[in-house]
PDB file of N, CA and C in Angstrom:
ATOM      1  N   MET A  58       0.216  -7.422   1.996  1.00 46.00           N
ATOM      2  CA  MET A  58      -0.157  -6.770   0.778  1.00 46.00           C
ATOM      3  C   MET A  58       0.881  -5.709   0.437  1.00 46.00           C
ATOM      4  N   ILE A  59       0.523  -4.464   0.389  1.00 51.00           N
ATOM      5  CA  ILE A  59       1.461  -3.387   0.059  1.00 51.00           C
ATOM      6  C   ILE A  59       1.763  -2.647   1.354  1.00 51.00           C
ATOM      7  N   ASP A  60       2.971  -2.836   1.885  1.00 60.00           N
ATOM      8  CA  ASP A  60       3.304  -2.193   3.147  1.00 60.00           C
ATOM      9  C   ASP A  60       4.198  -0.975   2.973  1.00 60.00           C
ATOM     10  N   ASP A  61       5.076  -1.014   2.011  1.00 68.00           N
ATOM     11  CA  ASP A  61       6.017   0.073   1.804  1.00 68.00           C
ATOM     12  C   ASP A  61       5.361   1.181   0.980  1.00 68.00           C
ATOM     13  N   ARG A  62       5.456   2.406   1.473  1.00 72.00           N
ATOM     14  CA  ARG A  62       4.833   3.542   0.790  1.00 72.00           C
ATOM     15  C   ARG A  62       5.422   3.750  -0.608  1.00 72.00           C
ATOM     16  N   GLY A  63       6.726   3.521  -0.757  1.00 78.00           N
ATOM     17  CA  GLY A  63       7.369   3.646  -2.063  1.00 78.00           C
ATOM     18  C   GLY A  63       6.857   2.614  -3.056  1.00 78.00           C
ATOM     19  N   THR A  64       6.618   1.406  -2.565  1.00 81.00           N
ATOM     20  CA  THR A  64       6.074   0.349  -3.408  1.00 81.00           C
ATOM     21  C   THR A  64       4.668   0.705  -3.853  1.00 81.00           C
ATOM     22  N   LEU A  65       3.889   1.220  -2.937  1.00 78.00           N
ATOM     23  CA  LEU A  65       2.528   1.645  -3.257  1.00 78.00           C
ATOM     24  C   LEU A  65       2.546   2.715  -4.339  1.00 78.00           C
ATOM     25  N   ARG A  66       3.389   3.713  -4.173  1.00 80.00           N
ATOM     26  CA  ARG A  66       3.485   4.802  -5.155  1.00 80.00           C
ATOM     27  C   ARG A  66       3.915   4.258  -6.517  1.00 80.00           C
ATOM     28  N   ALA A  67       4.869   3.342  -6.525  1.00 85.00           N
ATOM     29  CA  ALA A  67       5.342   2.759  -7.788  1.00 85.00           C
ATOM     30  C   ALA A  67       4.218   2.008  -8.494  1.00 85.00           C
ATOM     31  N   ARG A  68       3.425   1.301  -7.748  1.00 84.00           N
ATOM     32  CA  ARG A  68       2.319   0.546  -8.350  1.00 84.00           C
ATOM     33  C   ARG A  68       1.226   1.474  -8.858  1.00 84.00           C
ATOM     34  N   LEU A  69       0.957   2.539  -8.140  1.00 84.00           N
ATOM     35  CA  LEU A  69      -0.014   3.519  -8.627  1.00 84.00           C
ATOM     36  C   LEU A  69       0.498   4.194  -9.897  1.00 84.00           C
ATOM     37  N   ASP A  70       1.799   4.456  -9.951  1.00 86.00           N
ATOM     38  CA  ASP A  70       2.395   5.047 -11.155  1.00 86.00           C
ATOM     39  C   ASP A  70       2.272   4.100 -12.350  1.00 86.00           C
ATOM     40  N   LYS A  71       2.432   2.811 -12.105  1.00 86.00           N
ATOM     41  CA  LYS A  71       2.278   1.833 -13.187  1.00 86.00           C
ATOM     42  C   LYS A  71       0.836   1.804 -13.684  1.00 86.00           C
ATOM     43  N   LEU A  72      -0.103   1.968 -12.776  1.00 85.00           N
ATOM     44  CA  LEU A  72      -1.505   2.025 -13.175  1.00 85.00           C
ATOM     45  C   LEU A  72      -1.744   3.245 -14.061  1.00 85.00           C
ATOM     46  N   ALA A  73      -1.180   4.374 -13.687  1.00 86.00           N
ATOM     47  CA  ALA A  73      -1.308   5.586 -14.500  1.00 86.00           C
ATOM     48  C   ALA A  73      -0.649   5.395 -15.867  1.00 86.00           C
ATOM     49  N   ALA A  74       0.445   4.654 -15.907  1.00 88.00           N
ATOM     50  CA  ALA A  74       1.134   4.405 -17.180  1.00 88.00           C
ATOM     51  C   ALA A  74       0.267   3.583 -18.131  1.00 88.00           C
ATOM     52  N   LEU A  75      -0.608   2.755 -17.583  1.00 85.00           N
ATOM     53  CA  LEU A  75      -1.522   1.993 -18.435  1.00 85.00           C
ATOM     54  C   LEU A  75      -2.442   2.916 -19.222  1.00 85.00           C
ATOM     55  N   VAL A  76      -2.844   4.019 -18.617  1.00 86.00           N
ATOM     56  CA  VAL A  76      -3.697   4.984 -19.314  1.00 86.00           C
ATOM     57  C   VAL A  76      -2.939   5.555 -20.510  1.00 86.00           C
ATOM     58  N   ASP A  77      -1.684   5.919 -20.301  1.00 87.00           N
ATOM     59  CA  ASP A  77      -0.866   6.441 -21.397  1.00 87.00           C
ATOM     60  C   ASP A  77      -0.687   5.391 -22.495  1.00 87.00           C
ATOM     61  N   LEU A  78      -0.490   4.155 -22.096  1.00 85.00           N
ATOM     62  CA  LEU A  78      -0.346   3.070 -23.058  1.00 85.00           C
ATOM     63  C   LEU A  78      -1.616   2.923 -23.899  1.00 85.00           C
ATOM     64  N   ALA A  79      -2.753   3.013 -23.257  1.00 83.00           N
ATOM     65  CA  ALA A  79      -4.024   2.889 -23.973  1.00 83.00           C
ATOM     66  C   ALA A  79      -4.217   4.031 -24.965  1.00 83.00           C
ATOM     67  N   ARG A  80      -3.779   5.220 -24.595  1.00 84.00           N
ATOM     68  CA  ARG A  80      -3.902   6.363 -25.512  1.00 84.00           C
ATOM     69  C   ARG A  80      -3.124   6.118 -26.801  1.00 84.00           C
ATOM     70  N   LEU A  81      -1.991   5.446 -26.692  1.00 85.00           N
ATOM     71  CA  LEU A  81      -1.133   5.204 -27.848  1.00 85.00           C
ATOM     72  C   LEU A  81      -1.589   4.014 -28.692  1.00 85.00           C
ATOM     73  N   SER A  82      -2.392   3.159 -28.111  1.00 82.00           N
ATOM     74  CA  SER A  82      -2.805   1.934 -28.790  1.00 82.00           C
ATOM     75  C   SER A  82      -3.867   2.217 -29.844  1.00 82.00           C
ATOM     76  N   ARG A  83      -3.688   1.609 -30.996  1.00 83.00           N
ATOM     77  CA  ARG A  83      -4.670   1.735 -32.072  1.00 83.00           C
ATOM     78  C   ARG A  83      -5.535   0.474 -32.167  1.00 83.00           C
ATOM     79  N   SER A  84      -5.114  -0.564 -31.523  1.00 87.00           N
ATOM     80  CA  SER A  84      -5.832  -1.829 -31.564  1.00 87.00           C
ATOM     81  C   SER A  84      -6.963  -1.832 -30.536  1.00 87.00           C
ATOM     82  N   GLU A  85      -8.166  -2.126 -30.999  1.00 89.00           N
ATOM     83  CA  GLU A  85      -9.315  -2.205 -30.089  1.00 89.00           C
ATOM     84  C   GLU A  85      -9.138  -3.336 -29.079  1.00 89.00           C
ATOM     85  N   GLU A  86      -8.516  -4.407 -29.522  1.00 90.00           N
ATOM     86  CA  GLU A  86      -8.281  -5.542 -28.630  1.00 90.00           C
ATOM     87  C   GLU A  86      -7.331  -5.152 -27.495  1.00 90.00           C
ATOM     88  N   ASP A  87      -6.275  -4.437 -27.842  1.00 87.00           N
ATOM     89  CA  ASP A  87      -5.332  -3.981 -26.818  1.00 87.00           C
ATOM     90  C   ASP A  87      -5.996  -3.002 -25.861  1.00 87.00           C
ATOM     91  N   ARG A  88      -6.792  -2.093 -26.411  1.00 87.00           N
ATOM     92  CA  ARG A  88      -7.489  -1.123 -25.560  1.00 87.00           C
ATOM     93  C   ARG A  88      -8.432  -1.838 -24.591  1.00 87.00           C
ATOM     94  N   ALA A  89      -9.110  -2.871 -25.077  1.00 88.00           N
ATOM     95  CA  ALA A  89     -10.016  -3.630 -24.212  1.00 88.00           C
ATOM     96  C   ALA A  89      -9.242  -4.311 -23.083  1.00 88.00           C
ATOM     97  N   ARG A  90      -8.069  -4.831 -23.406  1.00 89.00           N
ATOM     98  CA  ARG A  90      -7.240  -5.461 -22.370  1.00 89.00           C
ATOM     99  C   ARG A  90      -6.791  -4.439 -21.333  1.00 89.00           C
ATOM    100  N   VAL A  91      -6.397  -3.268 -21.805  1.00 87.00           N
ATOM    101  CA  VAL A  91      -5.952  -2.219 -20.883  1.00 87.00           C
ATOM    102  C   VAL A  91      -7.124  -1.743 -20.027  1.00 87.00           C
ATOM    103  N   GLU A  92      -8.303  -1.584 -20.635  1.00 87.00           N
ATOM    104  CA  GLU A  92      -9.493  -1.202 -19.865  1.00 87.00           C
ATOM    105  C   GLU A  92      -9.729  -2.182 -18.728  1.00 87.00           C
ATOM    106  N   ARG A  93      -9.681  -3.457 -19.064  1.00 89.00           N
ATOM    107  CA  ARG A  93      -9.918  -4.502 -18.061  1.00 89.00           C
ATOM    108  C   ARG A  93      -8.839  -4.469 -16.978  1.00 89.00           C
ATOM    109  N   SER A  94      -7.602  -4.268 -17.377  1.00 88.00           N
ATOM    110  CA  SER A  94      -6.503  -4.202 -16.406  1.00 88.00           C
ATOM    111  C   SER A  94      -6.679  -3.033 -15.455  1.00 88.00           C
ATOM    112  N   ILE A  95      -7.003  -1.872 -16.003  1.00 88.00           N
ATOM    113  CA  ILE A  95      -7.209  -0.693 -15.159  1.00 88.00           C
ATOM    114  C   ILE A  95      -8.361  -0.938 -14.198  1.00 88.00           C
ATOM    115  N   HIS A  96      -9.435  -1.527 -14.697  1.00 87.00           N
ATOM    116  CA  HIS A  96     -10.592  -1.822 -13.849  1.00 87.00           C
ATOM    117  C   HIS A  96     -10.207  -2.756 -12.701  1.00 87.00           C
ATOM    118  N   LEU A  97      -9.519  -3.843 -13.007  1.00 88.00           N
ATOM    119  CA  LEU A  97      -9.161  -4.823 -11.974  1.00 88.00           C
ATOM    120  C   LEU A  97      -8.155  -4.273 -10.971  1.00 88.00           C
ATOM    121  N   VAL A  98      -7.157  -3.561 -11.465  1.00 87.00           N
ATOM    122  CA  VAL A  98      -6.139  -3.025 -10.559  1.00 87.00           C
ATOM    123  C   VAL A  98      -6.731  -1.940  -9.671  1.00 87.00           C
ATOM    124  N   SER A  99      -7.586  -1.084 -10.230  1.00 86.00           N
ATOM    125  CA  SER A  99      -8.202  -0.053  -9.386  1.00 86.00           C
ATOM    126  C   SER A  99      -9.124  -0.695  -8.351  1.00 86.00           C
ATOM    127  N   TRP A 100      -9.781  -1.795  -8.714  1.00 87.00           N
ATOM    128  CA  TRP A 100     -10.620  -2.512  -7.757  1.00 87.00           C
ATOM    129  C   TRP A 100      -9.761  -3.077  -6.624  1.00 87.00           C
ATOM    130  N   ALA A 101      -8.592  -3.612  -6.967  1.00 87.00           N
ATOM    131  CA  ALA A 101      -7.686  -4.147  -5.942  1.00 87.00           C
ATOM    132  C   ALA A 101      -7.188  -3.039  -5.019  1.00 87.00           C
ATOM    133  N   PHE A 102      -6.832  -1.890  -5.598  1.00 86.00           N
ATOM    134  CA  PHE A 102      -6.403  -0.766  -4.766  1.00 86.00           C
ATOM    135  C   PHE A 102      -7.544  -0.284  -3.873  1.00 86.00           C
ATOM    136  N   GLN A 103      -8.760  -0.352  -4.384  1.00 86.00           N
ATOM    137  CA  GLN A 103      -9.922   0.020  -3.578  1.00 86.00           C
ATOM    138  C   GLN A 103     -10.016  -0.894  -2.354  1.00 86.00           C
ATOM    139  N   ALA A 104      -9.774  -2.178  -2.532  1.00 87.00           N
ATOM    140  CA  ALA A 104      -9.804  -3.125  -1.413  1.00 87.00           C
ATOM    141  C   ALA A 104      -8.699  -2.812  -0.405  1.00 87.00           C
ATOM    142  N   VAL A 105      -7.514  -2.449  -0.900  1.00 84.00           N
ATOM    143  CA  VAL A 105      -6.411  -2.066  -0.012  1.00 84.00           C
ATOM    144  C   VAL A 105      -6.795  -0.826   0.787  1.00 84.00           C
ATOM    145  N   ALA A 106      -7.370   0.161   0.104  1.00 86.00           N
ATOM    146  CA  ALA A 106      -7.767   1.397   0.781  1.00 86.00           C
ATOM    147  C   ALA A 106      -8.820   1.122   1.851  1.00 86.00           C
ATOM    148  N   ARG A 107      -9.774   0.262   1.524  1.00 87.00           N
ATOM    149  CA  ARG A 107     -10.830  -0.073   2.488  1.00 87.00           C
ATOM    150  C   ARG A 107     -10.229  -0.731   3.731  1.00 87.00           C
ATOM    151  N   ALA A 108      -9.294  -1.644   3.526  1.00 86.00           N
ATOM    152  CA  ALA A 108      -8.653  -2.325   4.659  1.00 86.00           C
ATOM    153  C   ALA A 108      -7.861  -1.340   5.510  1.00 86.00           C
ATOM    154  N   ARG A 109      -7.164  -0.426   4.867  1.00 83.00           N
ATOM    155  CA  ARG A 109      -6.373   0.553   5.623  1.00 83.00           C
ATOM    156  C   ARG A 109      -7.271   1.537   6.364  1.00 83.00           C
ATOM    157  N   ARG A 110      -8.396   1.884   5.765  1.00 85.00           N
ATOM    158  CA  ARG A 110      -9.312   2.809   6.419  1.00 85.00           C
ATOM    159  C   ARG A 110      -9.879   2.179   7.692  1.00 85.00           C
ATOM    160  N   LEU A 111     -10.139   0.881   7.658  1.00 88.00           N
ATOM    161  CA  LEU A 111     -10.700   0.178   8.811  1.00 88.00           C
ATOM    162  C   LEU A 111      -9.664  -0.119   9.883  1.00 88.00           C
ATOM    163  N   ASP A 112      -8.401   0.014   9.541  1.00 78.00           N
ATOM    164  CA  ASP A 112      -7.299  -0.302  10.452  1.00 78.00           C
ATOM    165  C   ASP A 112      -7.323   0.557  11.712  1.00 78.00           C
ATOM    166  N   GLY A 113      -7.747   1.808  11.584  1.00 71.00           N
ATOM    167  CA  GLY A 113      -7.805   2.680  12.749  1.00 71.00           C
ATOM    168  C   GLY A 113      -6.556   3.512  12.955  1.00 71.00           C
ATOM    169  N   ASP A 114      -5.439   3.106  12.394  1.00 83.00           N
ATOM    170  CA  ASP A 114      -4.185   3.833  12.499  1.00 83.00           C
ATOM    171  C   ASP A 114      -4.255   5.071  11.592  1.00 83.00           C
ATOM    172  N   LYS A 115      -3.883   6.229  12.128  1.00 88.00           N
ATOM    173  CA  LYS A 115      -3.972   7.491  11.369  1.00 88.00           C
ATOM    174  C   LYS A 115      -3.138   7.450  10.095  1.00 88.00           C
ATOM    175  N   THR A 116      -1.946   6.888  10.181  1.00 85.00           N
ATOM    176  CA  THR A 116      -1.083   6.818   9.005  1.00 85.00           C
ATOM    177  C   THR A 116      -1.740   5.989   7.914  1.00 85.00           C
ATOM    178  N   ARG A 117      -2.281   4.856   8.287  1.00 84.00           N
ATOM    179  CA  ARG A 117      -2.962   3.980   7.322  1.00 84.00           C
ATOM    180  C   ARG A 117      -4.188   4.660   6.732  1.00 84.00           C
ATOM    181  N   GLN A 118      -4.917   5.407   7.550  1.00 86.00           N
ATOM    182  CA  GLN A 118      -6.095   6.101   7.045  1.00 86.00           C
ATOM    183  C   GLN A 118      -5.709   7.190   6.049  1.00 86.00           C
ATOM    184  N   CYS A 119      -4.605   7.870   6.305  1.00 86.00           N
ATOM    185  CA  CYS A 119      -4.107   8.880   5.358  1.00 86.00           C
ATOM    186  C   CYS A 119      -3.684   8.215   4.051  1.00 86.00           C
ATOM    187  N   GLU A 120      -3.030   7.063   4.152  1.00 84.00           N
ATOM    188  CA  GLU A 120      -2.643   6.322   2.953  1.00 84.00           C
ATOM    189  C   GLU A 120      -3.883   5.894   2.174  1.00 84.00           C
ATOM    190  N   ALA A 121      -4.923   5.477   2.885  1.00 86.00           N
ATOM    191  CA  ALA A 121      -6.162   5.071   2.228  1.00 86.00           C
ATOM    192  C   ALA A 121      -6.754   6.229   1.441  1.00 86.00           C
ATOM    193  N   ALA A 122      -6.761   7.412   2.031  1.00 88.00           N
ATOM    194  CA  ALA A 122      -7.290   8.586   1.338  1.00 88.00           C
ATOM    195  C   ALA A 122      -6.468   8.900   0.091  1.00 88.00           C
ATOM    196  N   GLU A 123      -5.154   8.751   0.194  1.00 87.00           N
ATOM    197  CA  GLU A 123      -4.278   9.003  -0.960  1.00 87.00           C
ATOM    198  C   GLU A 123      -4.521   7.977  -2.067  1.00 87.00           C
ATOM    199  N   ILE A 124      -4.659   6.722  -1.685  1.00 86.00           N
ATOM    200  CA  ILE A 124      -4.934   5.665  -2.661  1.00 86.00           C
ATOM    201  C   ILE A 124      -6.240   5.958  -3.386  1.00 86.00           C
ATOM    202  N   GLU A 125      -7.269   6.277  -2.619  1.00 88.00           N
ATOM    203  CA  GLU A 125      -8.581   6.536  -3.202  1.00 88.00           C
ATOM    204  C   GLU A 125      -8.541   7.708  -4.172  1.00 88.00           C
ATOM    205  N   ALA A 126      -7.916   8.803  -3.758  1.00 88.00           N
ATOM    206  CA  ALA A 126      -7.847   9.993  -4.607  1.00 88.00           C
ATOM    207  C   ALA A 126      -7.055   9.715  -5.883  1.00 88.00           C
ATOM    208  N   THR A 127      -5.951   9.019  -5.755  1.00 87.00           N
ATOM    209  CA  THR A 127      -5.126   8.717  -6.924  1.00 87.00           C
ATOM    210  C   THR A 127      -5.861   7.792  -7.886  1.00 87.00           C
ATOM    211  N   CYS A 128      -6.519   6.787  -7.366  1.00 87.00           N
ATOM    212  CA  CYS A 128      -7.266   5.873  -8.235  1.00 87.00           C
ATOM    213  C   CYS A 128      -8.417   6.587  -8.932  1.00 87.00           C
ATOM    214  N   ARG A 129      -9.105   7.457  -8.227  1.00 88.00           N
ATOM    215  CA  ARG A 129     -10.182   8.237  -8.857  1.00 88.00           C
ATOM    216  C   ARG A 129      -9.634   9.066 -10.017  1.00 88.00           C
ATOM    217  N   ARG A 130      -8.478   9.697  -9.783  1.00 88.00           N
ATOM    218  CA  ARG A 130      -7.866  10.531 -10.824  1.00 88.00           C
ATOM    219  C   ARG A 130      -7.473   9.680 -12.030  1.00 88.00           C
ATOM    220  N   ILE A 131      -6.880   8.527 -11.774  1.00 88.00           N
ATOM    221  CA  ILE A 131      -6.449   7.649 -12.862  1.00 88.00           C
ATOM    222  C   ILE A 131      -7.652   7.152 -13.660  1.00 88.00           C
ATOM    223  N   VAL A 132      -8.710   6.750 -12.983  1.00 88.00           N
ATOM    224  CA  VAL A 132      -9.914   6.285 -13.671  1.00 88.00           C
ATOM    225  C   VAL A 132     -10.532   7.429 -14.475  1.00 88.00           C
ATOM    226  N   ALA A 133     -10.550   8.637 -13.918  1.00 89.00           N
ATOM    227  CA  ALA A 133     -11.076   9.794 -14.652  1.00 89.00           C
ATOM    228  C   ALA A 133     -10.244  10.065 -15.903  1.00 89.00           C
ATOM    229  N   GLU A 134      -8.926   9.962 -15.787  1.00 88.00           N
ATOM    230  CA  GLU A 134      -8.053  10.152 -16.951  1.00 88.00           C
ATOM    231  C   GLU A 134      -8.299   9.066 -17.998  1.00 88.00           C
ATOM    232  N   ALA A 135      -8.515   7.849 -17.541  1.00 88.00           N
ATOM    233  CA  ALA A 135      -8.788   6.750 -18.465  1.00 88.00           C
ATOM    234  C   ALA A 135     -10.094   6.998 -19.211  1.00 88.00           C
ATOM    235  N   ARG A 136     -11.096   7.441 -18.506  1.00 89.00           N
ATOM    236  CA  ARG A 136     -12.375   7.739 -19.158  1.00 89.00           C
ATOM    237  C   ARG A 136     -12.239   8.906 -20.124  1.00 89.00           C
ATOM    238  N   ALA A 137     -11.459   9.911 -19.738  1.00 89.00           N
ATOM    239  CA  ALA A 137     -11.228  11.055 -20.625  1.00 89.00           C
ATOM    240  C   ALA A 137     -10.477  10.627 -21.887  1.00 89.00           C
ATOM    241  N   ALA A 138      -9.681   9.572 -21.784  1.00 85.00           N
ATOM    242  CA  ALA A 138      -8.945   9.047 -22.936  1.00 85.00           C
ATOM    243  C   ALA A 138      -9.824   8.151 -23.803  1.00 85.00           C
ATOM    244  N   GLY A 139     -11.087   8.007 -23.413  1.00 86.00           N
ATOM    245  CA  GLY A 139     -12.016   7.213 -24.207  1.00 86.00           C
ATOM    246  C   GLY A 139     -12.125   5.761 -23.796  1.00 86.00           C
ATOM    247  N   LEU A 140     -11.508   5.399 -22.685  1.00 86.00           N
ATOM    248  CA  LEU A 140     -11.606   4.021 -22.208  1.00 86.00           C
ATOM    249  C   LEU A 140     -12.926   3.831 -21.474  1.00 86.00           C
ATOM    250  N   ARG A 141     -13.452   2.638 -21.598  1.00 86.00           N
ATOM    251  CA  ARG A 141     -14.710   2.318 -20.917  1.00 86.00           C
ATOM    252  C   ARG A 141     -14.376   1.584 -19.620  1.00 86.00           C
ATOM    253  N   ILE A 142     -14.269   2.344 -18.555  1.00 84.00           N
ATOM    254  CA  ILE A 142     -13.978   1.771 -17.243  1.00 84.00           C
ATOM    255  C   ILE A 142     -15.298   1.729 -16.486  1.00 84.00           C
ATOM    256  N   SER A 143     -15.703   0.534 -16.079  1.00 75.00           N
ATOM    257  CA  SER A 143     -16.990   0.411 -15.395  1.00 75.00           C
ATOM    258  C   SER A 143     -16.924   1.014 -14.002  1.00 75.00           C
ATOM    259  N   ASP A 144     -18.084   1.329 -13.477  1.00 67.00           N
ATOM    260  CA  ASP A 144     -18.168   1.965 -12.165  1.00 67.00           C
ATOM    261  C   ASP A 144     -18.116   0.931 -11.055  1.00 67.00           C
ATOM    262  N   ASN A 145     -16.961   0.826 -10.446  1.00 58.00           N
ATOM    263  CA  ASN A 145     -16.841   0.058  -9.211  1.00 58.00           C
ATOM    264  C   ASN A 145     -16.360   1.019  -8.136  1.00 58.00           C
ATOM    265  N   ASP A 146     -16.727   2.284  -8.324  1.00 51.00           N
ATOM    266  CA  ASP A 146     -16.219   3.378  -7.499  1.00 51.00           C
ATOM    267  C   ASP A 146     -16.987   3.500  -6.189  1.00 51.00           C
ATOM    268  N   ARG A 147     -16.947   2.505  -5.391  1.00 51.00           N
ATOM    269  CA  ARG A 147     -17.612   2.589  -4.083  1.00 51.00           C
ATOM    270  C   ARG A 147     -16.593   2.999  -3.048  1.00 51.00           C
ATOM    271  N   TRP A 148     -16.031   4.169  -3.245  1.00 43.00           N
ATOM    272  CA  TRP A 148     -14.974   4.663  -2.379  1.00 43.00           C
ATOM    273  C   TRP A 148     -15.580   5.069  -1.073  1.00 43.00           C
TER     274      TRP A 148
END
């Protein structure tokens, strides 16, 4: 999956960029697509975090906590921007 910390950070940054893209979009159809993308990608990151948390390795557990916190922040920003992101927040 995502092994390199730099790759992980880059992908989280791309997720955050989707929120900015949605803010600029005037099309409801585009906003709906971005909402769905943010929802699915944050769900995937949640699965990565869960796997790393169960790994037992301290480094992986720290990465899991960082993933979870960053995804929560991104989802909160998306909601603040008026996006309807459903609750799959079983962190």
